Coordinates of C-alpha atoms in Angstrom, one line a residue:
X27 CA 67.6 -20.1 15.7
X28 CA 67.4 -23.4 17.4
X29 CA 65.8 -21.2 20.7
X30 CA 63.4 -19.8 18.5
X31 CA 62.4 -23.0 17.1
X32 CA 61.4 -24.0 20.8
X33 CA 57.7 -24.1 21.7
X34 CA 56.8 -21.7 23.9
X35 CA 55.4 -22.1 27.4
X36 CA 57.3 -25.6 27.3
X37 CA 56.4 -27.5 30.0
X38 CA 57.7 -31.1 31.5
X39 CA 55.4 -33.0 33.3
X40 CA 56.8 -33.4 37.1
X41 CA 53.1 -35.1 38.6
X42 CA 51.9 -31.7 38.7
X43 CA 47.8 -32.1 38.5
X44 CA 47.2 -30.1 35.1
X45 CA 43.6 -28.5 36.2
X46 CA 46.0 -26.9 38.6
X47 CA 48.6 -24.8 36.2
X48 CA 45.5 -22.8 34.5
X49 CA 43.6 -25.0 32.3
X50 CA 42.4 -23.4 28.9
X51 CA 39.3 -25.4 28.0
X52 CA 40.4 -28.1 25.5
X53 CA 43.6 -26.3 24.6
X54 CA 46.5 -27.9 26.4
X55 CA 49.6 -26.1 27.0
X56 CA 51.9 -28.8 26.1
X57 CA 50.6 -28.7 22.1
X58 CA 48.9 -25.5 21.7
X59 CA 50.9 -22.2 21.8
X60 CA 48.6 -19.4 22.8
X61 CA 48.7 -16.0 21.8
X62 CA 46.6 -13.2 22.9
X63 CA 44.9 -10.5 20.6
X64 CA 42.6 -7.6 22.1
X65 CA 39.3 -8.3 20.9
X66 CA 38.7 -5.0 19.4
X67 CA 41.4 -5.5 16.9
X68 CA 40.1 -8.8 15.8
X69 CA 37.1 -8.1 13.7
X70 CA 36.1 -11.4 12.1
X71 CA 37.7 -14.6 12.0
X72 CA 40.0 -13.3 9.2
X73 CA 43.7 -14.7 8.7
X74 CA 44.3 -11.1 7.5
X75 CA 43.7 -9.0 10.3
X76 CA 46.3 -7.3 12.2
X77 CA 47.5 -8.0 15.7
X78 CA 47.9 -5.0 18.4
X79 CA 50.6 -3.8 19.9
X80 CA 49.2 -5.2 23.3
X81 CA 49.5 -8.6 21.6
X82 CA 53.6 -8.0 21.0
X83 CA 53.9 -6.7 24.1
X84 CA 52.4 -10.0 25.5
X85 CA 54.2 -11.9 23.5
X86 CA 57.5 -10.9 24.5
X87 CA 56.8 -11.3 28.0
X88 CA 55.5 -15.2 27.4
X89 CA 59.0 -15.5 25.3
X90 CA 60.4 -13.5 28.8
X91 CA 59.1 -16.3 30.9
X92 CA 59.5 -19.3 28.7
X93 CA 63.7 -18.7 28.3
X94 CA 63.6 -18.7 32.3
X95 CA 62.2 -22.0 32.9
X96 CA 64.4 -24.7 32.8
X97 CA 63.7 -28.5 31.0
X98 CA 62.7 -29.7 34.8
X99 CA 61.9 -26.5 36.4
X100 CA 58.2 -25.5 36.7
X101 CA 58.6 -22.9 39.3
X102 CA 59.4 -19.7 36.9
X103 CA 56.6 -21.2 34.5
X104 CA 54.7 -18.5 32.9
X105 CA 51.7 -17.6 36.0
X106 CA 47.4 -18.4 34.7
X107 CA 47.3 -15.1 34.7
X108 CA 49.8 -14.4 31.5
X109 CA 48.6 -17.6 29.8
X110 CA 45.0 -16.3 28.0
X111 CA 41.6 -17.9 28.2
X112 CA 40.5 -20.2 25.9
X113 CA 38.3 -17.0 23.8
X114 CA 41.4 -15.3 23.3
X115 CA 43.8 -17.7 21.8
X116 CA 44.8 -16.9 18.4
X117 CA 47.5 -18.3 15.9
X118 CA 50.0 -15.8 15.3
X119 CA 51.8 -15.0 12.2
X120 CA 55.5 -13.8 11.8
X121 CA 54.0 -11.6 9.1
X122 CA 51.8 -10.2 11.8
X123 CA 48.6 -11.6 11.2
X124 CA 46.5 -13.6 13.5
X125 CA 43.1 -15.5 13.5
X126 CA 40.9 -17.3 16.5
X127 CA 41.7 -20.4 17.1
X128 CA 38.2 -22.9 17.9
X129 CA 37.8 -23.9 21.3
X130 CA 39.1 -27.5 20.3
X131 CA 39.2 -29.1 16.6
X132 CA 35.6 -28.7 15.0
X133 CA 35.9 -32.6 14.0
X134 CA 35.7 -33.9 17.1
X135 CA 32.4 -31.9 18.2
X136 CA 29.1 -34.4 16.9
X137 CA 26.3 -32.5 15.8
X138 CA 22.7 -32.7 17.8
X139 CA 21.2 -35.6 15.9
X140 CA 24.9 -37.6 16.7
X141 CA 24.9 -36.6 20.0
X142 CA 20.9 -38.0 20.7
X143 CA 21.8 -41.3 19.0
X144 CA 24.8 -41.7 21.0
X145 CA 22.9 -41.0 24.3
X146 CA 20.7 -43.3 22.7
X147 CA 22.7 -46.0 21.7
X148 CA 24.8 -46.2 25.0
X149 CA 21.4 -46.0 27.3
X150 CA 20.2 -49.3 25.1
X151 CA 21.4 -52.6 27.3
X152 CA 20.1 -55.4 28.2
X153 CA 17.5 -53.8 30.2
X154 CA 15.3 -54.3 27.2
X155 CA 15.0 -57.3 27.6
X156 CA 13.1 -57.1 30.7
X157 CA 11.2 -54.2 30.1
X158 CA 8.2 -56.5 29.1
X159 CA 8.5 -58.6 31.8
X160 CA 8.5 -55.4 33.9
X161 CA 5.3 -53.8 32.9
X162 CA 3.6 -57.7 33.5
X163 CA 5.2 -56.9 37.1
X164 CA 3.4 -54.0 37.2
X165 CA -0.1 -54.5 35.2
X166 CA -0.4 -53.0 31.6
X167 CA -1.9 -49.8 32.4
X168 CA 0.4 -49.1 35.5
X169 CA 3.6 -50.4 33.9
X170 CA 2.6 -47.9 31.4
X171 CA 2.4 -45.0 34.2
X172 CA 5.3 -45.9 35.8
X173 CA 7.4 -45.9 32.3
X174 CA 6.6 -42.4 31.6
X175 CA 6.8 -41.1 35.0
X176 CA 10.2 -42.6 35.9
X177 CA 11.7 -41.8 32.7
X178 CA 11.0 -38.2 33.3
X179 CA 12.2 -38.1 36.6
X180 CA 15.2 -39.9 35.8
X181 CA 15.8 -37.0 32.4
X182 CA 15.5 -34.0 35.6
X183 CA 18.1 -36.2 37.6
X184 CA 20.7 -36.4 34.6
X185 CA 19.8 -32.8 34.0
X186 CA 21.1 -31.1 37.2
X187 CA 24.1 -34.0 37.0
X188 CA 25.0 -32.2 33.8
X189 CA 24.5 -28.7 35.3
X190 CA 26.5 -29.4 38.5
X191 CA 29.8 -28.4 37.1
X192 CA 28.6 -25.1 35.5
X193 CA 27.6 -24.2 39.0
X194 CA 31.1 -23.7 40.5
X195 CA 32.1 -20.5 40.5
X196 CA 35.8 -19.6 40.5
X197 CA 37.0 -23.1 39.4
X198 CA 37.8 -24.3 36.3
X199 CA 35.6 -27.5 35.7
X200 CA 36.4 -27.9 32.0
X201 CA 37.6 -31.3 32.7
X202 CA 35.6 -32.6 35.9
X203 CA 33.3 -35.2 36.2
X204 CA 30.3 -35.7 38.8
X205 CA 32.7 -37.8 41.0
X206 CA 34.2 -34.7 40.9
X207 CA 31.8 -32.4 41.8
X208 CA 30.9 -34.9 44.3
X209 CA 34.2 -34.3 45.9
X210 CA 34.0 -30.7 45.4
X211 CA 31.4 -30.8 48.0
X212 CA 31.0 -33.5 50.2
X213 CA 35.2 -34.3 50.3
X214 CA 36.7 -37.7 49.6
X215 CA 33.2 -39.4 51.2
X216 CA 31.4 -38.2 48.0
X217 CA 34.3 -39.1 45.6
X218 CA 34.1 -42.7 46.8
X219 CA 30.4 -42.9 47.3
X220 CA 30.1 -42.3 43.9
X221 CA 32.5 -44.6 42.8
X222 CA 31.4 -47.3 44.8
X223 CA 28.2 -47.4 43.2
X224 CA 29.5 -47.0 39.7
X225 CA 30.7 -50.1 40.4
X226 CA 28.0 -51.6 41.7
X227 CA 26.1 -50.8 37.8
X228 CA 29.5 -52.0 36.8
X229 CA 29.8 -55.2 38.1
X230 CA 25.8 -55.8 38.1
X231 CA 26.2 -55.2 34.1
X232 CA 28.9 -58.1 34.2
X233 CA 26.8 -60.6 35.8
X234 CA 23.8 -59.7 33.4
X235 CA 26.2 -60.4 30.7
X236 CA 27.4 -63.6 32.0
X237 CA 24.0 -65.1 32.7
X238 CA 23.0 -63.8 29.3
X239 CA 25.6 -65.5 27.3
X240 CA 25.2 -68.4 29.0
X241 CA 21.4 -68.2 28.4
X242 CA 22.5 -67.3 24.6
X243 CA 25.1 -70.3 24.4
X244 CA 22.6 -72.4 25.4
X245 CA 20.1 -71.8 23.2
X246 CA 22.0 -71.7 20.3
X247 CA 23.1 -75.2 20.6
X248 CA 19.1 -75.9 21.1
X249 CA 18.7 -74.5 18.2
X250 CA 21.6 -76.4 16.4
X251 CA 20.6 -79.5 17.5
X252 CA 16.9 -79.3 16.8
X253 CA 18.1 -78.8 13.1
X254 CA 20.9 -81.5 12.8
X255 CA 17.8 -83.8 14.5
X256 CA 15.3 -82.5 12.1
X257 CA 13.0 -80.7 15.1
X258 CA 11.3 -78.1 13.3
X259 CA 8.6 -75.8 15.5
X260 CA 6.1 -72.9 14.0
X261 CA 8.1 -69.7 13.2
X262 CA 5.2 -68.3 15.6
X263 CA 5.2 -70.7 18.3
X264 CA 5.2 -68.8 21.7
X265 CA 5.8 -70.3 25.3
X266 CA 8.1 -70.6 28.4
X267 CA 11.9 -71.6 27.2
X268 CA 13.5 -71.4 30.7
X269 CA 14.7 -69.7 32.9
X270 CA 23.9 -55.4 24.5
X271 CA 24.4 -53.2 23.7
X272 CA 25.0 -51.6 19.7
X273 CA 22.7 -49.9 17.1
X274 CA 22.1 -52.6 15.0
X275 CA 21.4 -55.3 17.5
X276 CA 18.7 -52.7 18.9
X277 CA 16.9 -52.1 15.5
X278 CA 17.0 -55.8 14.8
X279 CA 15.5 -56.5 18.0
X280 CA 12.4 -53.6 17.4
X281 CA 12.0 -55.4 13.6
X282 CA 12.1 -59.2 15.4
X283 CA 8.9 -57.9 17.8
X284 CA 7.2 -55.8 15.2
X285 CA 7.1 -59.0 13.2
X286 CA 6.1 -61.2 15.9
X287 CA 3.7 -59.2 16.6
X288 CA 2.0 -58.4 13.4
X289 CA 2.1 -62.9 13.5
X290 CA 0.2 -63.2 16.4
X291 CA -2.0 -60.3 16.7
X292 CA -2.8 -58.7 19.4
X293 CA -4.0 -60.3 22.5
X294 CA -5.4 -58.1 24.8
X295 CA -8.3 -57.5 27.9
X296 CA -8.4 -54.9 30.5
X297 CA -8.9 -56.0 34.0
X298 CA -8.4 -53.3 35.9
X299 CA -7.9 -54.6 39.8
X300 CA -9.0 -58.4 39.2
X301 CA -6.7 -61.5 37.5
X302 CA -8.8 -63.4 35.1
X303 CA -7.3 -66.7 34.0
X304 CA -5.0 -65.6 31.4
X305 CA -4.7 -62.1 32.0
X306 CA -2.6 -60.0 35.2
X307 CA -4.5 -56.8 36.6
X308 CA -3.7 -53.4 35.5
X309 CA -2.6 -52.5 38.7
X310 CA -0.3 -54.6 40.3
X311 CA 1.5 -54.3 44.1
X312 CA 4.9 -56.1 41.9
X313 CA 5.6 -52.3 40.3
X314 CA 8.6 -51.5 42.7
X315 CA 10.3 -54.7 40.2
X316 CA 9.7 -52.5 37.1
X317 CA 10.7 -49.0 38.5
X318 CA 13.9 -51.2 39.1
X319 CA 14.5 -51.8 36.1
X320 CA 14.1 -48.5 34.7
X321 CA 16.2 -47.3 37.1
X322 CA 19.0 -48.9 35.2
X323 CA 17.4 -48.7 31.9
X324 CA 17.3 -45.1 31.9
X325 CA 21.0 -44.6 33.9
X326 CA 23.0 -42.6 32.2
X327 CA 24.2 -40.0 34.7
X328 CA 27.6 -41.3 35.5
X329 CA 29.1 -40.6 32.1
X330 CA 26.4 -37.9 30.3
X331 CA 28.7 -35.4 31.1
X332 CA 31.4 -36.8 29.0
X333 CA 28.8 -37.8 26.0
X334 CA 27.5 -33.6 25.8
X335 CA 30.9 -32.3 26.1
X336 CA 31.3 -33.4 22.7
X337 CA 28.3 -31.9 21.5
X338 CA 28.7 -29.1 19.0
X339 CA 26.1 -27.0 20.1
X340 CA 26.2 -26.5 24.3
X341 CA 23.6 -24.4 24.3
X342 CA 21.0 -27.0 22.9
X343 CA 22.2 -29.8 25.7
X344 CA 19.3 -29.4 27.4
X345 CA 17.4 -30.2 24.2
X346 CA 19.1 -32.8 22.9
X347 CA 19.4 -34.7 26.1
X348 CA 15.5 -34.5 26.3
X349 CA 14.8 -35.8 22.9
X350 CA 17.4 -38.9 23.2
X351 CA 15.5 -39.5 26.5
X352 CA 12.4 -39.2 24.5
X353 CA 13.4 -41.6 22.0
X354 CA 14.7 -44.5 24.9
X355 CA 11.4 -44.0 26.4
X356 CA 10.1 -44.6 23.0
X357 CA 11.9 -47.8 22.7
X358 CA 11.1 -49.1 25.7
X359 CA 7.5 -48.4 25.3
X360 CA 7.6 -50.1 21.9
X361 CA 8.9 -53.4 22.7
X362 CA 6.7 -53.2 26.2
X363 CA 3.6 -53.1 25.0
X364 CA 4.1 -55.1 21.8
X365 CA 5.6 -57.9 23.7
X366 CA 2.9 -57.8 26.1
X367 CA 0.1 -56.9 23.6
X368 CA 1.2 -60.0 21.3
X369 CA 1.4 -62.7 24.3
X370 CA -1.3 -65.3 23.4
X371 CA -3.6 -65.4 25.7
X372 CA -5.4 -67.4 25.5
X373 CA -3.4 -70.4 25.4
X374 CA -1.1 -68.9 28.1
X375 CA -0.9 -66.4 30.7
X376 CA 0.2 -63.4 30.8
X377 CA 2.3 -64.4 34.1
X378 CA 4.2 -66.1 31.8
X379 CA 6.2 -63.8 30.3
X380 CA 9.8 -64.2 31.2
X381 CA 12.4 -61.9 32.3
X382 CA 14.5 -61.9 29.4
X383 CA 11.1 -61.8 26.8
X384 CA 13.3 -64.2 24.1
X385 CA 12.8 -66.8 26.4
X386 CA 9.4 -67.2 25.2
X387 CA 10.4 -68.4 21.6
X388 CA 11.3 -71.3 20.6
X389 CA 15.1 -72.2 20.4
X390 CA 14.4 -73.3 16.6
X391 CA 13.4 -69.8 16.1
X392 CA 15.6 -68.7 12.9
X393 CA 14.8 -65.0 14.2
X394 CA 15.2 -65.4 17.7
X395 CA 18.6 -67.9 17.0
X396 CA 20.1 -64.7 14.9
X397 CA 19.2 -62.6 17.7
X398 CA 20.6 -64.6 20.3
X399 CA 23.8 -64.9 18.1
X400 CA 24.3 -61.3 17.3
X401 CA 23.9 -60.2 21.2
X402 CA 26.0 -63.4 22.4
X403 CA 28.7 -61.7 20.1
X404 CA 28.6 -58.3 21.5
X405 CA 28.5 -59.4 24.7
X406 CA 31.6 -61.6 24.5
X407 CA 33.0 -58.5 23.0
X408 CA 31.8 -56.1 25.5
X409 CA 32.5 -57.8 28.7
X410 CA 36.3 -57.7 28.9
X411 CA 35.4 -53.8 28.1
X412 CA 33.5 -54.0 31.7
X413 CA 36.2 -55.5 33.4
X414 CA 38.9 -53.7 32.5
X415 CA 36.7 -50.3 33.5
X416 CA 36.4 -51.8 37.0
X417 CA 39.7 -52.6 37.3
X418 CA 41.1 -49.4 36.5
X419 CA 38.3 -47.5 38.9
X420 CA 38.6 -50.0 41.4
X421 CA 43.0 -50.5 41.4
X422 CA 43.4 -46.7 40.4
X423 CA 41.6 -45.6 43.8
X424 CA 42.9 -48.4 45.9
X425 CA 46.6 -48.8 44.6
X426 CA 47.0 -45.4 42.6
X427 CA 47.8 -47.6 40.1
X428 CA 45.5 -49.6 37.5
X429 CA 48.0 -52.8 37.4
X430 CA 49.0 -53.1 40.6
X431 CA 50.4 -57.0 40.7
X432 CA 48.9 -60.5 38.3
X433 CA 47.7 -61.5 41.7
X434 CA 45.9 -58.1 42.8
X435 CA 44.2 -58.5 38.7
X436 CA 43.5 -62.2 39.5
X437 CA 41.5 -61.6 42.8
X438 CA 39.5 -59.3 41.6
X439 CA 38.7 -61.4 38.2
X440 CA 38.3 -64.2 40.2
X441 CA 35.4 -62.5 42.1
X442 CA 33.4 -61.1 39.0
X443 CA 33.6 -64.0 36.9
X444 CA 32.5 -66.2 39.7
X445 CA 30.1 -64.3 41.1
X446 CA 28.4 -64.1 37.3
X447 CA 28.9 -68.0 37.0
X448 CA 27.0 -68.4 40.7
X449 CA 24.4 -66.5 39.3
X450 CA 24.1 -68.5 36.0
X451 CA 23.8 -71.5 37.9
X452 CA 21.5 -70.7 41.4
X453 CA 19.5 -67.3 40.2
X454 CA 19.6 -66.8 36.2
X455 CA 16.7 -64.4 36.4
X456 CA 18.1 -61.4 34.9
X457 CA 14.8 -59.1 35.8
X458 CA 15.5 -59.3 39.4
X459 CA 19.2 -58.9 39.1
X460 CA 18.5 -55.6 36.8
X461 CA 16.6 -54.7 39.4
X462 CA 18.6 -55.1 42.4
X463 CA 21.3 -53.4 40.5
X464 CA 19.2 -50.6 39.3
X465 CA 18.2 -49.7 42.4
X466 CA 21.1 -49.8 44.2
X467 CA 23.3 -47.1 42.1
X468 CA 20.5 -45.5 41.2
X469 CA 19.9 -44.1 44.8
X470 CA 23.1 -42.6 45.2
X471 CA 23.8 -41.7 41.5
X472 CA 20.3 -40.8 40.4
X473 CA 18.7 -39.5 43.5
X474 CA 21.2 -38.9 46.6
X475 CA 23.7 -37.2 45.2
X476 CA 22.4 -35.3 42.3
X477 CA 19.7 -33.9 44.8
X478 CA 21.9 -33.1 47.4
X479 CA 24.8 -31.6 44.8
X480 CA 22.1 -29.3 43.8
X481 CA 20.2 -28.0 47.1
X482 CA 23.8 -27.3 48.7
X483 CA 24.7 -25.2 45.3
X484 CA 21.3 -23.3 45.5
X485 CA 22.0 -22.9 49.4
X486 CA 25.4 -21.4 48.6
X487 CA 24.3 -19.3 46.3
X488 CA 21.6 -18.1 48.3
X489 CA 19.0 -19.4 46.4
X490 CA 17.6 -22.3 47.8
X491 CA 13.3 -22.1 48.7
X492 CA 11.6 -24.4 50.6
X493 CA 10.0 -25.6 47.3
X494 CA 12.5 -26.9 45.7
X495 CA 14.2 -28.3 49.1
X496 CA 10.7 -30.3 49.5
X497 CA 11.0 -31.6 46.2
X498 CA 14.6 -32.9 46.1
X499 CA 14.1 -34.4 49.4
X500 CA 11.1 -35.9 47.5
X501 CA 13.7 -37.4 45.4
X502 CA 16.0 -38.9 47.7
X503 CA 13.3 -40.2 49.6
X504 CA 12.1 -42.3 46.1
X505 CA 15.2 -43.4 45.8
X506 CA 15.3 -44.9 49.2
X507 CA 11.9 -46.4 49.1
X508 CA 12.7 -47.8 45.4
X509 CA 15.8 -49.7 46.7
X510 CA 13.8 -50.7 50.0
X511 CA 11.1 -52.2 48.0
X512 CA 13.7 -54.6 46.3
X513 CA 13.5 -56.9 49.1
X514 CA 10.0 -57.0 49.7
X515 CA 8.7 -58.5 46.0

């Protein structure tokens, strides 16, 4: 009794990598018991139908295999090929009944519209901040261009990163990421190229944070000053103050412009080559700064994998990942133009919209102060989130292990919070730094690698044309000149 009580295919972890004893999708051997029904005999996903002879027969040989092994011996485990796939798993009754077990628990799959919003949600940083700045960088009309174009470009990028996996025949990549496919291909040399740049996002995303919530902590003492002091300003009043993520911070940021702008109307006058007095051009030699930008604003690729796994319907990925790409670009493009469209010029210039666009109100602003104190919070909340995701990438790969010492975790925090406060204090413009940042993952993670991951799959498979080797060389040629042009604006 107590031996049939005993799971079957037991199995003690000995630092065996588990992608290597026959992964079964979600399933993992250690919780779930498989048993294996011949699909002709299973009809409909009814509790009631029979199991096959075939099935007992397998199932006496998995008990066969299970009594051998031994509490810490792994080498008479059960072989892949007796453990089934993940399609033919089914719960088995002693009354000899049986029906199909899901791939993994329903609840944890989101639905589409989830799934959009999440993409959504997690693409939304502080890159909105800048994005009106950006298109100023670039001239209306250009910025405008330049938007649409990159954000489409950066949507085919994230599409082959999510594709990459699938194309690996004869592997099980239920579980990889696109370091790992990285690896796959190009060795260790891909595994920590790619890492080293998600750290660069990583870290770049710190400092951003730390000049914003010092930027945020400043101006909310501004504001409670002016108050205790009695300094009361327009509600409207718009000028040049100096130098984030969640849902709600984002919709009360679209509300705070559409207000403002339905305030101050809109100020606008096209001049398509020429600067007038209080307008930019149109088309500006500045737009490498805004496709900058949206590099980061739009960078998603290093963890969309992990985001559409848990959508419930793989087969409309590609779909849903278009329309929460849609719906970012959206955003942007919102807050862009109505920033920019709602600037008043006349009195001031349209070069005077600053990189992080709240600088331009007041610090007396009730809206703008509720703003400030709403991101400041989920930044404060957010960053130790940051730094403990670089520490683990960065300790886990160097050490193989995520706490190596206090004074390894001190170094390192050390660095990142004093690089942030440096920044603060000598170079608080977050534009350039978004920029800089962007640009600088986005070539390998964007452009580099996802191009190159793809043309040697084609090539491999035989597939490969001179078209589409042209145009994902065109790719990894933008991302080169993107980063290059960094240090010429």
């Amino acid at each position: 009794m107590e031996d049939d009580c005993r799971p079957l295919l037991g199995y003690e972890p000995t630092g065996e990598s588990y992608s290597h004893r026959g992964s079964t999708g979600s399933l993992d051997i250690r919780t779930k018991r498989p048993f294996h029904v011949e699909p002709r005999n299973i009809v409909r996903d009814d509790p009631q139908e029979r199991i096959s002879a075939e099935a007992a027969i397998l199932n006496s040989r998995v008990h066969y295999y299970s009594r051998l092994t031994g509490s810490s011996d792994t080498v008479l485990s059960p072989p892949n090929h007796v453990i089934p796939t993940a399609e033919e798993i089914y719960i088995y009754s002693p009354l000899g009944t049986a029906f199909k077990v899901p791939d993994c628990d329903p609840a944890s799959k989101n639905p589409s519209i989830v799934t959009i919003f999440a993409i959504w949600n997690t693409m939304m940083g502080t890159s909105i901040l800048s994005i009106p700045w950006g298109i100023k960088q670039a001239g209306f009309t250009l910025g405008i261009i330049i938007l649409i174009f990159t954000g489409l470009l950066m949507l085919y990028c994230c599409y082959i990163v999510i594709k990459s996996p699938k194309a690996i025949k004869g592997v099980d990549t239920s579980n990889w990421e696109f370091p790992d496919v990285c690896r796959f291909y190009f060795g260790k040399s891909g595994q920590w190229s790619s890492l080293v740049f998600s750290m660069v996002s990583l870290i770049g995303a710190m400092v951003v944070y730390w000049v914003l919530m010092s930027n945020f902590l400043y101006n909310t003492g501004q504001f409670i000053y002016s108050h205790a002091h009695n300094v009361s300003t327009s509600d409207s009043e718009y000028g040049t103050n100096g130098s984030v993520r969640g849902t709600i911070s984002v919709i009360y940021l679209i509300v705070l412009v559409t207000i403002k702008a339905a305030r101050l109307g809109f100020h606008l006058e096209f001049h398509w080559f020429e600067p007038s007095q209080f307008y930019v051009p149109d088309f500006r030699l500045l737009f490498p700064q805004l496709t900058g930008v949206l590099t980061l604003a739009f960078f998603i690729h290093n963890c969309i994998i992990t985001l559409m796994k848990s959508n419930k319907n793989q087969e409309h990925n590609v779909r849903d990942l278009s329309l929460a790409y849609l719906l970012v670009g959206g955003t942007y493009m919102y807050v862009g133009v109505l920033i920019f469209a709602a600037f008043p010029s006349p009195p001031l210039s349209k070069d005077c919209i600053e990189p992080n666009f709240l600088d331009n109100f007041s610090s007396s602003d009730v809206m703008v102060f509720v703003a400030r104190v709403c991101l400041l919070f989920q930044m404060v909340t957010v960053y130790p989130l940051l730094g403990y995701l670089v520490r683990v990438q960065i300790m886990g790969q160097l050490f193989g292990n995520h706490y190596p010492s206090f004074i390894h975790i001190l170094v390192l925090n050390i660095f990142i919070v004093g690089t942030g406060v440096l920044m603060a204090m000598f170079y608080p413009n977050i534009g350039s730094i978004i920029r800089f940042s962007g640009a600088i993952c986005g070539l390998a993670l964007v452009f580099f690698l996802p191009a190159l991951v793809h043309m040697v799959s084609l090539k491999q498979q035989g597939n490969l044309t001179w078209q589409s080797a042209v145009f994902h060389t065109f790719l990894i040629v933008l991302g080169i000149a993107n980063l290059l042009a960094q240090f010429f604006m």
